[in-house]
Amino acid sequence: AQSVSQHNHHVILSEAASLELGCNYSYGGTVNLFWYVQYPGQHLQLLLKYFSGDPLVKGIKGFEAEFIKSKFSFNLRKPSVQWSDTAEYFCAVIPYNTDKLIFGTGTRLQVFP
Amino acid sequence: GAGVSQSPRYKVAKRGQDVALRCDPISGHVSLFWYQQALGQGPEFLTYFQNEAQLDKSGLPSDRFFAERPEGSVSTLKIQRTQQEDSAVYLCASSSTGRALSYEQYFGPGTRLTVT
């Protein structure tokens, strides 16, 4: 079955530390890739997305992600995190020619000042 | 403009009761999705509408789950004879095009259903 794996369930960082959250998917065909974020008490919102072209995509708030097709990965990065980045982060894919988002289990990020 | 809204935000039901969850998508959005998010998990797809047509209901866990969108705007997810395993947050999302493939889905705040 198609699935999305997020290896880090809970990450704790100090402000200014660098962040990398892993995401791997199991689908051999073309996919569109997404990272969603859910801040405490807020809705899920889109952080960034990849459809085609440059495999390094930039999103809001200084986040970026790199699509590595050979590794079926779409890891999220940020060079220097802030306390306000404390949230839950979800990686998701839409396999080509389907309509459904397939989410990973999420990574809870806590940033301490 | 207004985002996706859902009501009620919280619902407590006794096992065996029927519940109805409402979703108001962003005005003009063609596509509407329902997801179920269990505690500690990511959202899981339930069903998808394009206008009033239900194009995919492969994620509905049983025939106790039923969704409709009769006029192509507001949608209702109905769960009959609720069971404890139905306890979850039910998320609704909408998007502006006929195929969700390349376009952003906007999520509502969710309805937290607790079955006792």
mmCIF file with all atom_site columns, C-alpha atoms in Angstrom:
data_model
loop_
_atom_site.group_PDB
_atom_site.id
_atom_site.type_symbol
_atom_site.label_atom_id
_atom_site.label_alt_id
_atom_site.label_comp_id
_atom_site.label_asym_id
_atom_site.label_entity_id
_atom_site.label_seq_id
_atom_site.pdbx_PDB_ins_code
_atom_site.Cartn_x
_atom_site.Cartn_y
_atom_site.Cartn_z
_atom_site.occupancy
_atom_site.B_iso_or_equiv
_atom_site.pdbx_formal_charge
_atom_site.auth_seq_id
_atom_site.auth_comp_id
_atom_site.auth_asym_id
_atom_site.auth_atom_id
_atom_site.pdbx_PDB_model_num
ATOM 1   C CA . ALA A 1 1   ? 0.000   0.000  0.000   1.00 0.00 ? 1   ALA A CA 1
ATOM 2   C CA . GLN A 1 2   ? 1.078   3.564  -0.586  1.00 0.00 ? 2   GLN A CA 1
ATOM 3   C CA . SER A 1 3   ? 2.485   5.126  2.544   1.00 0.00 ? 3   SER A CA 1
ATOM 4   C CA . VAL A 1 4   ? 4.443   8.054  3.881   1.00 0.00 ? 4   VAL A CA 1
ATOM 5   C CA . SER A 1 5   ? 7.004   7.605  6.654   1.00 0.00 ? 5   SER A CA 1
ATOM 6   C CA . GLN A 1 6   ? 8.185   10.314 8.992   1.00 0.00 ? 6   GLN A CA 1
ATOM 7   C CA . HIS A 1 7   ? 11.011  8.953  11.059  1.00 0.00 ? 7   HIS A CA 1
ATOM 8   C CA . ASN A 1 8   ? 11.164  11.651 13.697  1.00 0.00 ? 8   ASN A CA 1
ATOM 9   C CA . HIS A 1 9   ? 8.119   11.591 15.925  1.00 0.00 ? 9   HIS A CA 1
ATOM 10  C CA . HIS A 1 10  ? 9.254   14.246 18.388  1.00 0.00 ? 10  HIS A CA 1
ATOM 11  C CA . VAL A 1 11  ? 12.100  16.701 17.926  1.00 0.00 ? 11  VAL A CA 1
ATOM 12  C CA . ILE A 1 12  ? 13.309  19.135 20.579  1.00 0.00 ? 12  ILE A CA 1
ATOM 13  C CA . LEU A 1 13  ? 15.634  21.966 19.601  1.00 0.00 ? 13  LEU A CA 1
ATOM 14  C CA . SER A 1 14  ? 16.963  25.204 20.972  1.00 0.00 ? 14  SER A CA 1
ATOM 15  C CA . GLU A 1 15  ? 16.423  28.417 19.058  1.00 0.00 ? 15  GLU A CA 1
ATOM 16  C CA . ALA A 1 16  ? 18.918  28.975 16.226  1.00 0.00 ? 16  ALA A CA 1
ATOM 17  C CA . ALA A 1 17  ? 19.563  25.250 15.821  1.00 0.00 ? 17  ALA A CA 1
ATOM 18  C CA . SER A 1 18  ? 19.237  23.745 12.366  1.00 0.00 ? 18  SER A CA 1
ATOM 19  C CA . LEU A 1 19  ? 16.318  21.493 11.535  1.00 0.00 ? 19  LEU A CA 1
ATOM 20  C CA . GLU A 1 20  ? 15.892  18.542 9.218   1.00 0.00 ? 20  GLU A CA 1
ATOM 21  C CA . LEU A 1 21  ? 12.772  16.378 9.292   1.00 0.00 ? 21  LEU A CA 1
ATOM 22  C CA . GLY A 1 22  ? 12.795  13.175 7.297   1.00 0.00 ? 22  GLY A CA 1
ATOM 23  C CA . CYS A 1 23  ? 10.041  12.039 4.936   1.00 0.00 ? 23  CYS A CA 1
ATOM 24  C CA . ASN A 1 24  ? 10.013  8.971  2.708   1.00 0.00 ? 24  ASN A CA 1
ATOM 25  C CA . TYR A 1 25  ? 7.178   7.669  0.567   1.00 0.00 ? 25  TYR A CA 1
ATOM 26  C CA . SER A 1 26  ? 6.492   4.320  -0.991  1.00 0.00 ? 26  SER A CA 1
ATOM 27  C CA . TYR A 1 27  ? 5.118   4.914  -4.445  1.00 0.00 ? 27  TYR A CA 1
ATOM 28  C CA . GLY A 1 28  ? 6.967   4.150  -7.645  1.00 0.00 ? 28  GLY A CA 1
ATOM 29  C CA . GLY A 1 29  ? 5.226   6.535  -9.989  1.00 0.00 ? 29  GLY A CA 1
ATOM 30  C CA . THR A 1 30  ? 4.940   10.276 -10.245 1.00 0.00 ? 30  THR A CA 1
ATOM 31  C CA . VAL A 1 31  ? 3.892   12.029 -7.074  1.00 0.00 ? 31  VAL A CA 1
ATOM 32  C CA . ASN A 1 32  ? 3.253   15.521 -5.870  1.00 0.00 ? 32  ASN A CA 1
ATOM 33  C CA . LEU A 1 33  ? 4.733   16.248 -2.463  1.00 0.00 ? 33  LEU A CA 1
ATOM 34  C CA . PHE A 1 34  ? 3.703   18.534 0.348   1.00 0.00 ? 34  PHE A CA 1
ATOM 35  C CA . TRP A 1 35  ? 4.633   19.619 3.830   1.00 0.00 ? 35  TRP A CA 1
ATOM 36  C CA . TYR A 1 36  ? 1.810   20.864 6.041   1.00 0.00 ? 36  TYR A CA 1
ATOM 37  C CA . VAL A 1 37  ? 2.182   22.522 9.435   1.00 0.00 ? 37  VAL A CA 1
ATOM 38  C CA . GLN A 1 38  ? -0.247  22.740 12.320  1.00 0.00 ? 38  GLN A CA 1
ATOM 39  C CA . TYR A 1 39  ? 0.553   25.389 14.916  1.00 0.00 ? 39  TYR A CA 1
ATOM 40  C CA . PRO A 1 40  ? -0.998  24.897 18.364  1.00 0.00 ? 40  PRO A CA 1
ATOM 41  C CA . GLY A 1 41  ? -4.722  25.561 18.203  1.00 0.00 ? 41  GLY A CA 1
ATOM 42  C CA . GLN A 1 42  ? -4.687  26.304 14.469  1.00 0.00 ? 42  GLN A CA 1
ATOM 43  C CA . HIS A 1 43  ? -5.697  24.627 11.232  1.00 0.00 ? 43  HIS A CA 1
ATOM 44  C CA . LEU A 1 44  ? -3.444  22.567 9.029   1.00 0.00 ? 44  LEU A CA 1
ATOM 45  C CA . GLN A 1 45  ? -1.800  24.907 6.544   1.00 0.00 ? 45  GLN A CA 1
ATOM 46  C CA . LEU A 1 46  ? 0.485   24.393 3.587   1.00 0.00 ? 46  LEU A CA 1
ATOM 47  C CA . LEU A 1 47  ? 4.181   25.027 4.190   1.00 0.00 ? 47  LEU A CA 1
ATOM 48  C CA . LEU A 1 48  ? 5.491   24.117 0.740   1.00 0.00 ? 48  LEU A CA 1
ATOM 49  C CA . LYS A 1 49  ? 4.854   21.857 -2.226  1.00 0.00 ? 49  LYS A CA 1
ATOM 50  C CA . TYR A 1 50  ? 6.690   20.159 -5.073  1.00 0.00 ? 50  TYR A CA 1
ATOM 51  C CA . PHE A 1 51  ? 5.128   19.344 -8.439  1.00 0.00 ? 51  PHE A CA 1
ATOM 52  C CA . SER A 1 52  ? 7.981   19.408 -10.930 1.00 0.00 ? 52  SER A CA 1
ATOM 53  C CA . GLY A 1 53  ? 11.136  21.280 -11.869 1.00 0.00 ? 53  GLY A CA 1
ATOM 54  C CA . ASP A 1 54  ? 13.779  22.339 -9.368  1.00 0.00 ? 54  ASP A CA 1
ATOM 55  C CA . PRO A 1 55  ? 13.856  19.643 -6.687  1.00 0.00 ? 55  PRO A CA 1
ATOM 56  C CA . LEU A 1 56  ? 14.759  22.216 -4.038  1.00 0.00 ? 56  LEU A CA 1
ATOM 57  C CA . VAL A 1 57  ? 11.604  24.079 -3.115  1.00 0.00 ? 57  VAL A CA 1
ATOM 58  C CA . LYS A 1 58  ? 11.243  27.010 -0.794  1.00 0.00 ? 58  LYS A CA 1
ATOM 59  C CA . GLY A 1 59  ? 8.239   27.637 1.366   1.00 0.00 ? 59  GLY A CA 1
ATOM 60  C CA . ILE A 1 60  ? 7.007   30.111 3.891   1.00 0.00 ? 60  ILE A CA 1
ATOM 61  C CA . LYS A 1 61  ? 8.901   31.180 7.006   1.00 0.00 ? 61  LYS A CA 1
ATOM 62  C CA . GLY A 1 62  ? 12.323  30.153 5.702   1.00 0.00 ? 62  GLY A CA 1
ATOM 63  C CA . PHE A 1 63  ? 11.526  26.476 5.247   1.00 0.00 ? 63  PHE A CA 1
ATOM 64  C CA . GLU A 1 64  ? 12.764  24.472 2.278   1.00 0.00 ? 64  GLU A CA 1
ATOM 65  C CA . ALA A 1 65  ? 12.563  20.869 1.162   1.00 0.00 ? 65  ALA A CA 1
ATOM 66  C CA . GLU A 1 66  ? 14.527  18.757 -1.273  1.00 0.00 ? 66  GLU A CA 1
ATOM 67  C CA . PHE A 1 67  ? 12.983  16.059 -3.456  1.00 0.00 ? 67  PHE A CA 1
ATOM 68  C CA . ILE A 1 68  ? 15.409  13.195 -4.068  1.00 0.00 ? 68  ILE A CA 1
ATOM 69  C CA . LYS A 1 69  ? 13.655  10.850 -6.457  1.00 0.00 ? 69  LYS A CA 1
ATOM 70  C CA . SER A 1 70  ? 16.199  8.035  -6.140  1.00 0.00 ? 70  SER A CA 1
ATOM 71  C CA . LYS A 1 71  ? 15.681  7.958  -2.386  1.00 0.00 ? 71  LYS A CA 1
ATOM 72  C CA . PHE A 1 72  ? 11.912  8.537  -2.464  1.00 0.00 ? 72  PHE A CA 1
ATOM 73  C CA . SER A 1 73  ? 12.537  11.327 0.014   1.00 0.00 ? 73  SER A CA 1
ATOM 74  C CA . PHE A 1 74  ? 11.302  14.863 0.595   1.00 0.00 ? 74  PHE A CA 1
ATOM 75  C CA . ASN A 1 75  ? 13.063  16.127 3.702   1.00 0.00 ? 75  ASN A CA 1
ATOM 76  C CA . LEU A 1 76  ? 12.183  19.444 5.292   1.00 0.00 ? 76  LEU A CA 1
ATOM 77  C CA . ARG A 1 77  ? 14.916  21.821 6.404   1.00 0.00 ? 77  ARG A CA 1
ATOM 78  C CA . LYS A 1 78  ? 15.376  25.144 8.111   1.00 0.00 ? 78  LYS A CA 1
ATOM 79  C CA . PRO A 1 79  ? 18.816  26.569 8.895   1.00 0.00 ? 79  PRO A CA 1
ATOM 80  C CA . SER A 1 80  ? 17.833  28.337 12.120  1.00 0.00 ? 80  SER A CA 1
ATOM 81  C CA . VAL A 1 81  ? 14.620  27.575 13.978  1.00 0.00 ? 81  VAL A CA 1
ATOM 82  C CA . GLN A 1 82  ? 12.642  29.997 16.100  1.00 0.00 ? 82  GLN A CA 1
ATOM 83  C CA . TRP A 1 83  ? 10.420  29.442 19.122  1.00 0.00 ? 83  TRP A CA 1
ATOM 84  C CA . SER A 1 84  ? 7.441   30.244 16.857  1.00 0.00 ? 84  SER A CA 1
ATOM 85  C CA . ASP A 1 85  ? 8.224   27.157 14.739  1.00 0.00 ? 85  ASP A CA 1
ATOM 86  C CA . THR A 1 86  ? 6.897   24.969 17.538  1.00 0.00 ? 86  THR A CA 1
ATOM 87  C CA . ALA A 1 87  ? 4.207   22.940 15.776  1.00 0.00 ? 87  ALA A CA 1
ATOM 88  C CA . GLU A 1 88  ? 3.347   19.580 14.269  1.00 0.00 ? 88  GLU A CA 1
ATOM 89  C CA . TYR A 1 89  ? 4.669   18.956 10.768  1.00 0.00 ? 89  TYR A CA 1
ATOM 90  C CA . PHE A 1 90  ? 3.091   16.546 8.296   1.00 0.00 ? 90  PHE A CA 1
ATOM 91  C CA . CYS A 1 91  ? 4.571   15.268 5.072   1.00 0.00 ? 91  CYS A CA 1
ATOM 92  C CA . ALA A 1 92  ? 2.017   14.240 2.433   1.00 0.00 ? 92  ALA A CA 1
ATOM 93  C CA . VAL A 1 93  ? 1.902   12.939 -1.125  1.00 0.00 ? 93  VAL A CA 1
ATOM 94  C CA . ILE A 1 94  ? -0.689  12.811 -3.874  1.00 0.00 ? 94  ILE A CA 1
ATOM 95  C CA . PRO A 1 95  ? 0.139   9.935  -6.233  1.00 0.00 ? 95  PRO A CA 1
ATOM 96  C CA . TYR A 1 96  ? -0.327  10.858 -9.870  1.00 0.00 ? 96  TYR A CA 1
ATOM 97  C CA . ASN A 1 97  ? -3.855  10.574 -11.178 1.00 0.00 ? 97  ASN A CA 1
ATOM 98  C CA . THR A 1 98  ? -5.447  10.315 -7.765  1.00 0.00 ? 98  THR A CA 1
ATOM 99  C CA . ASP A 1 99  ? -7.096  12.941 -5.631  1.00 0.00 ? 99  ASP A CA 1
ATOM 100 C CA . LYS A 1 100 ? -6.277  11.919 -2.119  1.00 0.00 ? 100 LYS A CA 1
ATOM 101 C CA . LEU A 1 101 ? -3.563  13.312 0.117   1.00 0.00 ? 101 LEU A CA 1
ATOM 102 C CA . ILE A 1 102 ? -1.680  10.531 1.902   1.00 0.00 ? 102 ILE A CA 1
ATOM 103 C CA . PHE A 1 103 ? -0.190  11.854 5.123   1.00 0.00 ? 103 PHE A CA 1
ATOM 104 C CA . GLY A 1 104 ? 2.630   10.696 7.323   1.00 0.00 ? 104 GLY A CA 1
ATOM 105 C CA . THR A 1 105 ? 2.091   10.351 11.052  1.00 0.00 ? 105 THR A CA 1
ATOM 106 C CA . GLY A 1 106 ? 3.570   13.760 11.776  1.00 0.00 ? 106 GLY A CA 1
ATOM 107 C CA . THR A 1 107 ? 6.561   15.139 13.668  1.00 0.00 ? 107 THR A CA 1
ATOM 108 C CA . ARG A 1 108 ? 6.071   17.232 16.754  1.00 0.00 ? 108 ARG A CA 1
ATOM 109 C CA . LEU A 1 109 ? 8.690   19.985 16.930  1.00 0.00 ? 109 LEU A CA 1
ATOM 110 C CA . GLN A 1 110 ? 9.355   21.842 20.170  1.00 0.00 ? 110 GLN A CA 1
ATOM 111 C CA . VAL A 1 111 ? 11.716  24.814 20.095  1.00 0.00 ? 111 VAL A CA 1
ATOM 112 C CA . PHE A 1 112 ? 12.948  26.237 23.364  1.00 0.00 ? 112 PHE A CA 1
ATOM 113 C CA . PRO A 1 113 ? 14.225  29.808 23.679  1.00 0.00 ? 113 PRO A CA 1
ATOM 114 C CA . GLY B 2 1   ? -12.224 35.845 2.788   1.00 0.00 ? 1   GLY B CA 1
ATOM 115 C CA . ALA B 2 2   ? -13.651 33.199 5.061   1.00 0.00 ? 2   ALA B CA 1
ATOM 116 C CA . GLY B 2 3   ? -11.893 29.874 5.280   1.00 0.00 ? 3   GLY B CA 1
ATOM 117 C CA . VAL B 2 4   ? -13.309 26.392 5.627   1.00 0.00 ? 4   VAL B CA 1
ATOM 118 C CA . SER B 2 5   ? -15.612 26.129 8.605   1.00 0.00 ? 5   SER B CA 1
ATOM 119 C CA . GLN B 2 6   ? -16.826 23.043 10.396  1.00 0.00 ? 6   GLN B CA 1
ATOM 120 C CA . SER B 2 7   ? -19.508 22.457 12.987  1.00 0.00 ? 7   SER B CA 1
ATOM 121 C CA . PRO B 2 8   ? -19.795 21.418 15.656  1.00 0.00 ? 8   PRO B CA 1
ATOM 122 C CA . ARG B 2 9   ? -16.213 21.826 16.822  1.00 0.00 ? 9   ARG B CA 1
ATOM 123 C CA . TYR B 2 10  ? -16.705 19.205 19.523  1.00 0.00 ? 10  TYR B CA 1
ATOM 124 C CA . LYS B 2 11  ? -19.203 16.380 19.686  1.00 0.00 ? 11  LYS B CA 1
ATOM 125 C CA . VAL B 2 12  ? -19.675 13.783 22.386  1.00 0.00 ? 12  VAL B CA 1
ATOM 126 C CA . ALA B 2 13  ? -21.882 10.861 21.428  1.00 0.00 ? 13  ALA B CA 1
ATOM 127 C CA . LYS B 2 14  ? -22.906 7.759  23.265  1.00 0.00 ? 14  LYS B CA 1
ATOM 128 C CA . ARG B 2 15  ? -22.091 4.526  21.533  1.00 0.00 ? 15  ARG B CA 1
ATOM 129 C CA . GLY B 2 16  ? -24.858 3.666  19.119  1.00 0.00 ? 16  GLY B CA 1
ATOM 130 C CA . GLN B 2 17  ? -25.971 7.235  18.464  1.00 0.00 ? 17  GLN B CA 1
ATOM 131 C CA . ASP B 2 18  ? -25.970 8.790  15.011  1.00 0.00 ? 18  ASP B CA 1
ATOM 132 C CA . VAL B 2 19  ? -23.986 11.973 14.398  1.00 0.00 ? 19  VAL B CA 1
ATOM 133 C CA . ALA B 2 20  ? -23.834 14.516 11.587  1.00 0.00 ? 20  ALA B CA 1
ATOM 134 C CA . LEU B 2 21  ? -20.807 16.700 10.966  1.00 0.00 ? 21  LEU B CA 1
ATOM 135 C CA . ARG B 2 22  ? -21.034 19.755 8.753   1.00 0.00 ? 22  ARG B CA 1
ATOM 136 C CA . CYS B 2 23  ? -18.473 21.366 6.481   1.00 0.00 ? 23  CYS B CA 1
ATOM 137 C CA . ASP B 2 24  ? -18.752 24.766 4.800   1.00 0.00 ? 24  ASP B CA 1
ATOM 138 C CA . PRO B 2 25  ? -16.018 24.995 2.161   1.00 0.00 ? 25  PRO B CA 1
ATOM 139 C CA . ILE B 2 26  ? -14.496 28.179 0.805   1.00 0.00 ? 26  ILE B CA 1
ATOM 140 C CA . SER B 2 27  ? -17.046 29.785 -1.486  1.00 0.00 ? 27  SER B CA 1
ATOM 141 C CA . GLY B 2 28  ? -16.635 28.648 -5.069  1.00 0.00 ? 28  GLY B CA 1
ATOM 142 C CA . HIS B 2 29  ? -14.336 25.750 -4.306  1.00 0.00 ? 29  HIS B CA 1
ATOM 143 C CA . VAL B 2 30  ? -15.143 22.820 -6.539  1.00 0.00 ? 30  VAL B CA 1
ATOM 144 C CA . SER B 2 31  ? -13.489 20.038 -4.587  1.00 0.00 ? 31  SER B CA 1
ATOM 145 C CA . LEU B 2 32  ? -14.241 18.958 -1.040  1.00 0.00 ? 32  LEU B CA 1
ATOM 146 C CA . PHE B 2 33  ? -12.484 16.300 1.004   1.00 0.00 ? 33  PHE B CA 1
ATOM 147 C CA . TRP B 2 34  ? -13.091 14.565 4.319   1.00 0.00 ? 34  TRP B CA 1
ATOM 148 C CA . TYR B 2 35  ? -10.259 13.142 6.412   1.00 0.00 ? 35  TYR B CA 1
ATOM 149 C CA . GLN B 2 36  ? -10.198 11.290 9.732   1.00 0.00 ? 36  GLN B CA 1
ATOM 150 C CA . GLN B 2 37  ? -7.353  11.958 12.159  1.00 0.00 ? 37  GLN B CA 1
ATOM 151 C CA . ALA B 2 38  ? -6.957  9.569  15.061  1.00 0.00 ? 38  ALA B CA 1
ATOM 152 C CA . LEU B 2 39  ? -4.926  10.604 18.090  1.00 0.00 ? 39  LEU B CA 1
ATOM 153 C CA . GLY B 2 40  ? -1.215  10.649 17.305  1.00 0.00 ? 40  GLY B CA 1
ATOM 154 C CA . GLN B 2 41  ? -1.738  9.911  13.619  1.00 0.00 ? 41  GLN B CA 1
ATOM 155 C CA . GLY B 2 42  ? -1.801  11.859 10.406  1.00 0.00 ? 42  GLY B CA 1
ATOM 156 C CA . PRO B 2 43  ? -5.077  12.576 8.643   1.00 0.00 ? 43  PRO B CA 1
ATOM 157 C CA . GLU B 2 44  ? -6.472  9.684  6.601   1.00 0.00 ? 44  GLU B CA 1
ATOM 158 C CA . PHE B 2 45  ? -8.562  10.209 3.491   1.00 0.00 ? 45  PHE B CA 1
ATOM 159 C CA . LEU B 2 46  ? -12.234 9.311  3.719   1.00 0.00 ? 46  LEU B CA 1
ATOM 160 C CA . THR B 2 47  ? -13.986 10.683 0.655   1.00 0.00 ? 47  THR B CA 1
ATOM 161 C CA . TYR B 2 48  ? -13.878 13.319 -2.107  1.00 0.00 ? 48  TYR B CA 1
ATOM 162 C CA . PHE B 2 49  ? -16.490 15.374 -3.937  1.00 0.00 ? 49  PHE B CA 1
ATOM 163 C CA . GLN B 2 50  ? -16.235 17.357 -7.112  1.00 0.00 ? 50  GLN B CA 1
ATOM 164 C CA . ASN B 2 51  ? -19.211 19.680 -6.960  1.00 0.00 ? 51  ASN B CA 1
ATOM 165 C CA . GLU B 2 52  ? -22.093 17.412 -5.902  1.00 0.00 ? 52  GLU B CA 1
ATOM 166 C CA . ALA B 2 53  ? -20.567 14.219 -7.284  1.00 0.00 ? 53  ALA B CA 1
ATOM 167 C CA . GLN B 2 54  ? -18.857 11.885 -4.867  1.00 0.00 ? 54  GLN B CA 1
ATOM 168 C CA . LEU B 2 55  ? -15.937 10.694 -6.963  1.00 0.00 ? 55  LEU B CA 1
ATOM 169 C CA . ASP B 2 56  ? -14.067 8.642  -4.397  1.00 0.00 ? 56  ASP B CA 1
ATOM 170 C CA . LYS B 2 57  ? -15.345 7.082  -1.199  1.00 0.00 ? 57  LYS B CA 1
ATOM 171 C CA . SER B 2 58  ? -12.704 4.424  -0.893  1.00 0.00 ? 58  SER B CA 1
ATOM 172 C CA . GLY B 2 59  ? -11.557 5.653  2.515   1.00 0.00 ? 59  GLY B CA 1
ATOM 173 C CA . LEU B 2 60  ? -14.887 5.352  4.313   1.00 0.00 ? 60  LEU B CA 1
ATOM 174 C CA . PRO B 2 61  ? -14.193 2.691  6.961   1.00 0.00 ? 61  PRO B CA 1
ATOM 175 C CA . SER B 2 62  ? -17.613 1.053  6.942   1.00 0.00 ? 62  SER B CA 1
ATOM 176 C CA . ASP B 2 63  ? -21.139 1.394  5.628   1.00 0.00 ? 63  ASP B CA 1
ATOM 177 C CA . ARG B 2 64  ? -21.969 3.296  8.808   1.00 0.00 ? 64  ARG B CA 1
ATOM 178 C CA . PHE B 2 65  ? -20.208 6.290  7.257   1.00 0.00 ? 65  PHE B CA 1
ATOM 179 C CA . PHE B 2 66  ? -22.043 8.339  4.679   1.00 0.00 ? 66  PHE B CA 1
ATOM 180 C CA . ALA B 2 67  ? -21.218 11.704 3.122   1.00 0.00 ? 67  ALA B CA 1
ATOM 181 C CA . GLU B 2 68  ? -23.206 13.992 0.900   1.00 0.00 ? 68  GLU B CA 1
ATOM 182 C CA . ARG B 2 69  ? -22.905 17.345 -0.826  1.00 0.00 ? 69  ARG B CA 1
ATOM 183 C CA . PRO B 2 70  ? -26.291 17.746 -2.502  1.00 0.00 ? 70  PRO B CA 1
ATOM 184 C CA . GLU B 2 71  ? -25.903 21.268 -3.893  1.00 0.00 ? 71  GLU B CA 1
ATOM 185 C CA . GLY B 2 72  ? -22.189 21.242 -4.470  1.00 0.00 ? 72  GLY B CA 1
ATOM 186 C CA . SER B 2 73  ? -21.314 23.479 -1.538  1.00 0.00 ? 73  SER B CA 1
ATOM 187 C CA . VAL B 2 74  ? -21.990 22.433 2.082   1.00 0.00 ? 74  VAL B CA 1
ATOM 188 C CA . SER B 2 75  ? -21.201 18.830 2.907   1.00 0.00 ? 75  SER B CA 1
ATOM 189 C CA . THR B 2 76  ? -22.333 16.569 5.715   1.00 0.00 ? 76  THR B CA 1
ATOM 190 C CA . LEU B 2 77  ? -20.543 13.502 7.025   1.00 0.00 ? 77  LEU B CA 1
ATOM 191 C CA . LYS B 2 78  ? -22.919 11.194 8.836   1.00 0.00 ? 78  LYS B CA 1
ATOM 192 C CA . ILE B 2 79  ? -21.882 8.346  11.094  1.00 0.00 ? 79  ILE B CA 1
ATOM 193 C CA . GLN B 2 80  ? -24.561 5.890  12.101  1.00 0.00 ? 80  GLN B CA 1
ATOM 194 C CA . ARG B 2 81  ? -24.471 3.732  15.236  1.00 0.00 ? 81  ARG B CA 1
ATOM 195 C CA . THR B 2 82  ? -21.220 5.285  16.436  1.00 0.00 ? 82  THR B CA 1
ATOM 196 C CA . GLN B 2 83  ? -18.547 3.038  17.916  1.00 0.00 ? 83  GLN B CA 1
ATOM 197 C CA . GLN B 2 84  ? -15.657 3.945  20.205  1.00 0.00 ? 84  GLN B CA 1
ATOM 198 C CA . GLU B 2 85  ? -13.180 3.455  17.370  1.00 0.00 ? 85  GLU B CA 1
ATOM 199 C CA . ASP B 2 86  ? -14.914 6.322  15.546  1.00 0.00 ? 86  ASP B CA 1
ATOM 200 C CA . SER B 2 87  ? -13.463 8.759  18.096  1.00 0.00 ? 87  SER B CA 1
ATOM 201 C CA . ALA B 2 88  ? -11.192 11.071 16.111  1.00 0.00 ? 88  ALA B CA 1
ATOM 202 C CA . VAL B 2 89  ? -10.910 14.528 14.635  1.00 0.00 ? 89  VAL B CA 1
ATOM 203 C CA . TYR B 2 90  ? -12.775 14.796 11.339  1.00 0.00 ? 90  TYR B CA 1
ATOM 204 C CA . LEU B 2 91  ? -11.198 17.290 8.973   1.00 0.00 ? 91  LEU B CA 1
ATOM 205 C CA . CYS B 2 92  ? -12.741 18.881 5.944   1.00 0.00 ? 92  CYS B CA 1
ATOM 206 C CA . ALA B 2 93  ? -10.705 20.480 3.163   1.00 0.00 ? 93  ALA B CA 1
ATOM 207 C CA . SER B 2 94  ? -11.590 22.259 -0.053  1.00 0.00 ? 94  SER B CA 1
ATOM 208 C CA . SER B 2 95  ? -9.695  23.245 -3.166  1.00 0.00 ? 95  SER B CA 1
ATOM 209 C CA . SER B 2 96  ? -10.431 25.491 -6.085  1.00 0.00 ? 96  SER B CA 1
ATOM 210 C CA . THR B 2 97  ? -10.073 23.141 -9.020  1.00 0.00 ? 97  THR B CA 1
ATOM 211 C CA . GLY B 2 98  ? -11.652 19.989 -10.301 1.00 0.00 ? 98  GLY B CA 1
ATOM 212 C CA . ARG B 2 99  ? -8.603  17.869 -9.659  1.00 0.00 ? 99  ARG B CA 1
ATOM 213 C CA . ALA B 2 100 ? -6.700  18.153 -6.411  1.00 0.00 ? 100 ALA B CA 1
ATOM 214 C CA . LEU B 2 101 ? -3.560  16.884 -8.042  1.00 0.00 ? 101 LEU B CA 1
ATOM 215 C CA . SER B 2 102 ? -1.703  20.127 -8.263  1.00 0.00 ? 102 SER B CA 1
ATOM 216 C CA . TYR B 2 103 ? -3.570  22.533 -6.070  1.00 0.00 ? 103 TYR B CA 1
ATOM 217 C CA . GLU B 2 104 ? -3.639  23.362 -2.433  1.00 0.00 ? 104 GLU B CA 1
ATOM 218 C CA . GLN B 2 105 ? -6.245  21.899 -0.123  1.00 0.00 ? 105 GLN B CA 1
ATOM 219 C CA . TYR B 2 106 ? -7.429  24.349 2.544   1.00 0.00 ? 106 TYR B CA 1
ATOM 220 C CA . PHE B 2 107 ? -8.320  22.706 5.815   1.00 0.00 ? 107 PHE B CA 1
ATOM 221 C CA . GLY B 2 108 ? -10.982 23.529 8.356   1.00 0.00 ? 108 GLY B CA 1
ATOM 222 C CA . PRO B 2 109 ? -10.483 23.389 12.128  1.00 0.00 ? 109 PRO B CA 1
ATOM 223 C CA . GLY B 2 110 ? -11.968 19.924 12.403  1.00 0.00 ? 110 GLY B CA 1
ATOM 224 C CA . THR B 2 111 ? -14.672 18.349 14.539  1.00 0.00 ? 111 THR B CA 1
ATOM 225 C CA . ARG B 2 112 ? -13.435 16.351 17.505  1.00 0.00 ? 112 ARG B CA 1
ATOM 226 C CA . LEU B 2 113 ? -15.778 13.406 17.992  1.00 0.00 ? 113 LEU B CA 1
ATOM 227 C CA . THR B 2 114 ? -15.652 11.474 21.236  1.00 0.00 ? 114 THR B CA 1
ATOM 228 C CA . VAL B 2 115 ? -17.741 8.324  21.519  1.00 0.00 ? 115 VAL B CA 1
ATOM 229 C CA . THR B 2 116 ? -18.354 7.167  25.070  1.00 0.00 ? 116 THR B CA 1
#
